[in-house]
């Protein structure tokens, strides 16, 4: 079978998910994710050493399954792509080494991908249906810029100005905890287990806004940076205060989650508005990262985008957490921009970069 668009195989092992995807251009043909969440749950968070061992064990199977699901043979693939950063060093290494070996063995060009660029453009996969705005044609995609990217996950909280694909300026980032991290830590205070963040968002649905309030962090900082460490500490004191007053958790936990979620959303909206007020040429808001698994966060951030008349682009839920599908989409843009490596010695030299920035 002849394919019009390049066939790409993409790998991501930046944290605790082992993921391989096959794409035809921006269309994800298969995306297999082997989650380790149950293994790490007993430790209350991701243990890099255990994650590496699991990646090494799982990657050959995940690779075979991705090919099988897409009905593609490795010989027919045109490019091999992998995340090289940011992420946990020893975990990044597993997927990167596997992908490089594959590229060399089958004589395919290699595409190194920035994980955060993957999150940002996950909504540009042709599998996205929800937001009704996924231009099939690249000339249409180009009209989306300049844009703003809001990336929130367990490790990252970033606001990025995107002049065009490949050209980024970081406007703000967290000075301490990432949003997802703060959610999980609050989940732990409430004995929700790991990861507790999704439970906080779920419980918030039953709470009443305003019954338990927190101060919006960095409200008057005058810049576009974020901070969630202070909010986390305020949440801890609040739980102590309520428990010491003899109140049962079930009496206040829904309102507590509501108050926490409201405050996080307010803090994101505040910085987003600031970025939009200072960058009038922006036409589109891209959002990505695991925290967007919360439909409420997607909707409320979307309200801001709409009030500024922006295109609002986010992916289907299955591509919001870590996955190799988004890495393939980003690889496709890199390929169009000539950012791939054909020389075997150069491929060997590609090194992981745990602190890689956009
Ligand atoms: Zn991620």
Short mmCIF file of N, CA and C in Angstrom, two decimals, residues 35-121:
data_model
loop_
_atom_site.label_atom_id
_atom_site.label_comp_id
_atom_site.label_asym_id
_atom_site.label_seq_id
_atom_site.Cartn_x
_atom_site.Cartn_y
_atom_site.Cartn_z
N UNK A 35 0.54 1.74 30.89
CA UNK A 35 0.59 2.59 32.08
C UNK A 35 1.17 1.83 33.27
N UNK A 36 1.95 2.54 34.06
CA UNK A 36 2.54 1.92 35.26
C UNK A 36 1.90 2.47 36.53
N UNK A 37 0.79 3.16 36.36
CA UNK A 37 0.24 3.91 37.49
C UNK A 37 -0.01 3.04 38.72
N UNK A 38 -0.46 1.80 38.50
CA UNK A 38 -0.74 0.93 39.66
C UNK A 38 0.55 0.53 40.40
N UNK A 39 1.63 0.39 39.63
CA UNK A 39 2.91 0.02 40.26
C UNK A 39 3.42 1.16 41.14
N UNK A 40 3.31 2.41 40.61
CA UNK A 40 3.84 3.55 41.36
C UNK A 40 2.90 4.00 42.49
N UNK A 41 1.64 3.62 42.38
CA UNK A 41 0.64 4.05 43.38
C UNK A 41 1.08 3.69 44.79
N UNK A 42 1.66 2.48 44.94
CA UNK A 42 2.06 2.04 46.28
C UNK A 42 3.19 2.89 46.87
N UNK A 43 3.90 3.64 45.99
CA UNK A 43 4.98 4.52 46.49
C UNK A 43 4.50 5.96 46.61
N UNK A 44 3.28 6.21 46.17
CA UNK A 44 2.73 7.57 46.25
C UNK A 44 3.28 8.52 45.20
N UNK A 45 3.93 7.98 44.17
CA UNK A 45 4.49 8.83 43.11
C UNK A 45 5.41 7.99 42.23
N UNK A 46 5.90 8.60 41.15
CA UNK A 46 6.72 7.85 40.20
C UNK A 46 8.14 7.63 40.74
N UNK A 47 8.58 6.38 40.76
CA UNK A 47 9.95 6.05 41.17
C UNK A 47 10.74 5.78 39.88
N UNK A 48 11.69 6.69 39.53
CA UNK A 48 12.36 6.59 38.23
C UNK A 48 13.00 5.23 37.94
N UNK A 49 13.62 4.62 38.95
CA UNK A 49 14.29 3.33 38.76
C UNK A 49 13.32 2.22 38.40
N UNK A 50 12.20 2.21 39.10
CA UNK A 50 11.17 1.20 38.83
C UNK A 50 10.58 1.46 37.45
N UNK A 51 10.38 2.72 37.13
CA UNK A 51 9.82 3.08 35.81
C UNK A 51 10.74 2.58 34.70
N UNK A 52 12.05 2.74 34.88
CA UNK A 52 13.00 2.30 33.85
C UNK A 52 12.90 0.80 33.64
N UNK A 53 12.87 0.07 34.74
CA UNK A 53 12.77 -1.39 34.65
C UNK A 53 11.51 -1.81 33.89
N UNK A 54 10.41 -1.13 34.19
CA UNK A 54 9.13 -1.43 33.52
C UNK A 54 9.19 -1.06 32.03
N UNK A 55 9.80 0.10 31.74
CA UNK A 55 9.94 0.51 30.33
C UNK A 55 10.72 -0.55 29.56
N UNK A 56 11.82 -1.00 30.16
CA UNK A 56 12.68 -1.99 29.47
C UNK A 56 11.93 -3.28 29.22
N UNK A 57 11.13 -3.65 30.19
CA UNK A 57 10.35 -4.89 30.08
C UNK A 57 9.24 -4.75 29.02
N UNK A 58 8.60 -3.59 29.00
CA UNK A 58 7.39 -3.41 28.18
C UNK A 58 7.63 -2.97 26.75
N UNK A 59 8.72 -2.26 26.52
CA UNK A 59 8.85 -1.57 25.23
C UNK A 59 8.81 -2.52 24.01
N UNK A 60 9.42 -3.70 24.07
CA UNK A 60 9.32 -4.57 22.88
C UNK A 60 7.88 -4.98 22.56
N UNK A 61 7.10 -5.24 23.60
CA UNK A 61 5.70 -5.64 23.40
C UNK A 61 4.85 -4.49 22.90
N UNK A 62 5.06 -3.30 23.49
CA UNK A 62 4.28 -2.12 23.10
C UNK A 62 4.58 -1.78 21.63
N UNK A 63 5.83 -1.93 21.26
CA UNK A 63 6.29 -1.69 19.89
C UNK A 63 5.59 -2.65 18.91
N UNK A 64 5.61 -3.95 19.24
CA UNK A 64 4.97 -4.95 18.37
C UNK A 64 3.47 -4.68 18.24
N UNK A 65 2.87 -4.34 19.36
CA UNK A 65 1.42 -4.12 19.35
C UNK A 65 1.03 -2.90 18.51
N UNK A 66 1.84 -1.85 18.60
CA UNK A 66 1.54 -0.63 17.82
C UNK A 66 1.60 -0.94 16.32
N UNK A 67 2.61 -1.70 15.91
CA UNK A 67 2.73 -2.06 14.49
C UNK A 67 1.55 -2.92 14.05
N UNK A 68 1.23 -3.88 14.90
CA UNK A 68 0.16 -4.81 14.58
C UNK A 68 -1.19 -4.09 14.45
N UNK A 69 -1.46 -3.21 15.40
CA UNK A 69 -2.74 -2.47 15.37
C UNK A 69 -2.85 -1.59 14.13
N UNK A 70 -1.72 -1.01 13.72
CA UNK A 70 -1.74 -0.12 12.55
C UNK A 70 -1.65 -0.92 11.25
N UNK A 71 -1.40 -2.22 11.36
CA UNK A 71 -1.20 -3.11 10.19
C UNK A 71 -0.05 -2.58 9.31
N UNK A 72 1.03 -2.26 9.98
CA UNK A 72 2.20 -1.70 9.29
C UNK A 72 3.42 -2.56 9.64
N UNK A 73 4.29 -2.75 8.64
CA UNK A 73 5.56 -3.44 8.91
C UNK A 73 6.63 -2.38 9.12
N UNK A 74 7.57 -2.66 9.99
CA UNK A 74 8.59 -1.66 10.31
C UNK A 74 9.36 -1.22 9.04
N UNK A 75 9.53 -2.16 8.10
CA UNK A 75 10.24 -1.83 6.85
C UNK A 75 9.54 -0.70 6.08
N UNK A 76 8.21 -0.60 6.24
CA UNK A 76 7.45 0.41 5.48
C UNK A 76 7.44 1.80 6.12
N UNK A 77 7.90 1.86 7.37
CA UNK A 77 7.92 3.15 8.08
C UNK A 77 8.96 4.08 7.43
N UNK A 78 8.64 5.37 7.33
CA UNK A 78 9.57 6.33 6.71
C UNK A 78 10.48 7.04 7.71
N UNK A 79 9.98 7.27 8.93
CA UNK A 79 10.76 7.99 9.95
C UNK A 79 10.57 7.35 11.32
N UNK A 80 11.63 7.38 12.12
CA UNK A 80 11.54 6.93 13.52
C UNK A 80 11.71 8.17 14.40
N UNK A 81 10.76 8.37 15.32
CA UNK A 81 10.81 9.56 16.20
C UNK A 81 10.80 9.13 17.65
N UNK A 82 11.41 9.95 18.51
CA UNK A 82 11.36 9.67 19.95
C UNK A 82 11.53 10.95 20.74
N UNK A 83 10.92 10.98 21.92
CA UNK A 83 11.13 12.07 22.87
C UNK A 83 12.56 12.00 23.38
N UNK A 84 13.27 13.15 23.37
CA UNK A 84 14.62 13.17 23.97
C UNK A 84 14.67 14.08 25.19
N UNK A 85 13.53 14.73 25.52
CA UNK A 85 13.45 15.56 26.72
C UNK A 85 12.21 16.43 26.63
N UNK A 86 11.78 17.10 27.68
CA UNK A 86 12.25 16.90 29.05
C UNK A 86 11.61 15.65 29.65
N UNK A 87 12.13 15.24 30.82
CA UNK A 87 11.60 14.06 31.48
C UNK A 87 12.60 13.50 32.46
N UNK A 88 12.34 12.31 32.93
CA UNK A 88 13.25 11.65 33.87
C UNK A 88 14.37 10.98 33.07
N UNK A 89 15.62 11.36 33.38
CA UNK A 89 16.76 10.96 32.55
C UNK A 89 16.81 9.48 32.22
N UNK A 90 16.78 8.65 33.25
CA UNK A 90 16.98 7.22 33.00
C UNK A 90 15.78 6.59 32.30
N UNK A 91 14.65 7.26 32.35
CA UNK A 91 13.46 6.76 31.66
C UNK A 91 13.44 7.21 30.20
N UNK A 92 13.76 8.46 29.97
CA UNK A 92 13.89 8.96 28.60
C UNK A 92 14.81 8.06 27.79
N UNK A 93 15.89 7.66 28.45
CA UNK A 93 16.95 6.87 27.81
C UNK A 93 16.42 5.59 27.16
N UNK A 94 15.44 4.95 27.79
CA UNK A 94 14.96 3.65 27.30
C UNK A 94 14.32 3.79 25.92
N UNK A 95 13.37 4.70 25.79
CA UNK A 95 12.67 4.88 24.51
C UNK A 95 13.59 5.44 23.44
N UNK A 96 14.45 6.39 23.87
CA UNK A 96 15.37 7.03 22.93
C UNK A 96 16.35 6.00 22.35
N UNK A 97 16.93 5.18 23.22
CA UNK A 97 17.91 4.18 22.77
C UNK A 97 17.24 3.15 21.84
N UNK A 98 16.04 2.72 22.22
CA UNK A 98 15.31 1.75 21.41
C UNK A 98 15.04 2.32 20.02
N UNK A 99 14.57 3.57 19.96
CA UNK A 99 14.21 4.21 18.70
C UNK A 99 15.45 4.45 17.82
N UNK A 100 16.54 4.88 18.45
CA UNK A 100 17.76 5.13 17.68
C UNK A 100 18.28 3.85 17.04
N UNK A 101 18.27 2.78 17.82
CA UNK A 101 18.72 1.49 17.31
C UNK A 101 17.88 1.04 16.12
N UNK A 102 16.58 1.26 16.26
CA UNK A 102 15.64 0.90 15.20
C UNK A 102 15.93 1.69 13.92
N UNK A 103 16.12 3.00 14.08
CA UNK A 103 16.41 3.87 12.93
C UNK A 103 17.68 3.41 12.22
N UNK A 104 18.69 3.07 13.01
CA UNK A 104 19.98 2.65 12.44
C UNK A 104 19.83 1.29 11.75
N UNK A 105 19.18 0.36 12.43
CA UNK A 105 19.02 -1.00 11.90
C UNK A 105 18.25 -1.00 10.58
N UNK A 106 17.19 -0.22 10.49
CA UNK A 106 16.35 -0.23 9.28
C UNK A 106 16.65 0.94 8.34
N UNK A 107 17.72 1.68 8.66
CA UNK A 107 18.15 2.75 7.79
C UNK A 107 17.08 3.81 7.55
N UNK A 108 16.49 4.28 8.65
CA UNK A 108 15.45 5.31 8.57
C UNK A 108 15.97 6.60 9.20
N UNK A 109 15.51 7.76 8.70
CA UNK A 109 15.88 9.01 9.37
C UNK A 109 15.28 9.05 10.77
N UNK A 110 16.01 9.74 11.68
CA UNK A 110 15.58 9.82 13.07
C UNK A 110 15.13 11.25 13.41
N UNK A 111 14.00 11.34 14.12
CA UNK A 111 13.44 12.66 14.49
C UNK A 111 13.40 12.80 16.01
N UNK A 112 14.30 13.62 16.59
CA UNK A 112 14.23 13.86 18.05
C UNK A 112 13.09 14.85 18.34
N UNK A 113 12.28 14.55 19.36
CA UNK A 113 11.11 15.39 19.64
C UNK A 113 11.12 15.91 21.08
N UNK A 114 10.73 17.17 21.21
CA UNK A 114 10.55 17.79 22.53
C UNK A 114 9.15 17.40 23.04
N UNK A 115 9.13 16.74 24.17
CA UNK A 115 7.88 16.25 24.77
C UNK A 115 6.83 17.37 24.94
N UNK A 116 7.27 18.57 25.32
CA UNK A 116 6.33 19.67 25.55
C UNK A 116 5.74 20.19 24.24
N UNK A 117 6.52 20.12 23.17
CA UNK A 117 5.98 20.49 21.86
C UNK A 117 4.90 19.47 21.47
N UNK A 118 5.14 18.22 21.85
CA UNK A 118 4.14 17.17 21.62
C UNK A 118 2.83 17.51 22.33
N UNK A 119 2.91 17.86 23.61
CA UNK A 119 1.70 18.23 24.35
C UNK A 119 1.00 19.42 23.68
N UNK A 120 1.79 20.40 23.29
CA UNK A 120 1.20 21.63 22.74
C UNK A 120 0.39 21.36 21.48
N UNK A 121 0.93 20.52 20.59
CA UNK A 121 0.25 20.33 19.30
C UNK A 121 -0.55 19.03 19.22
#
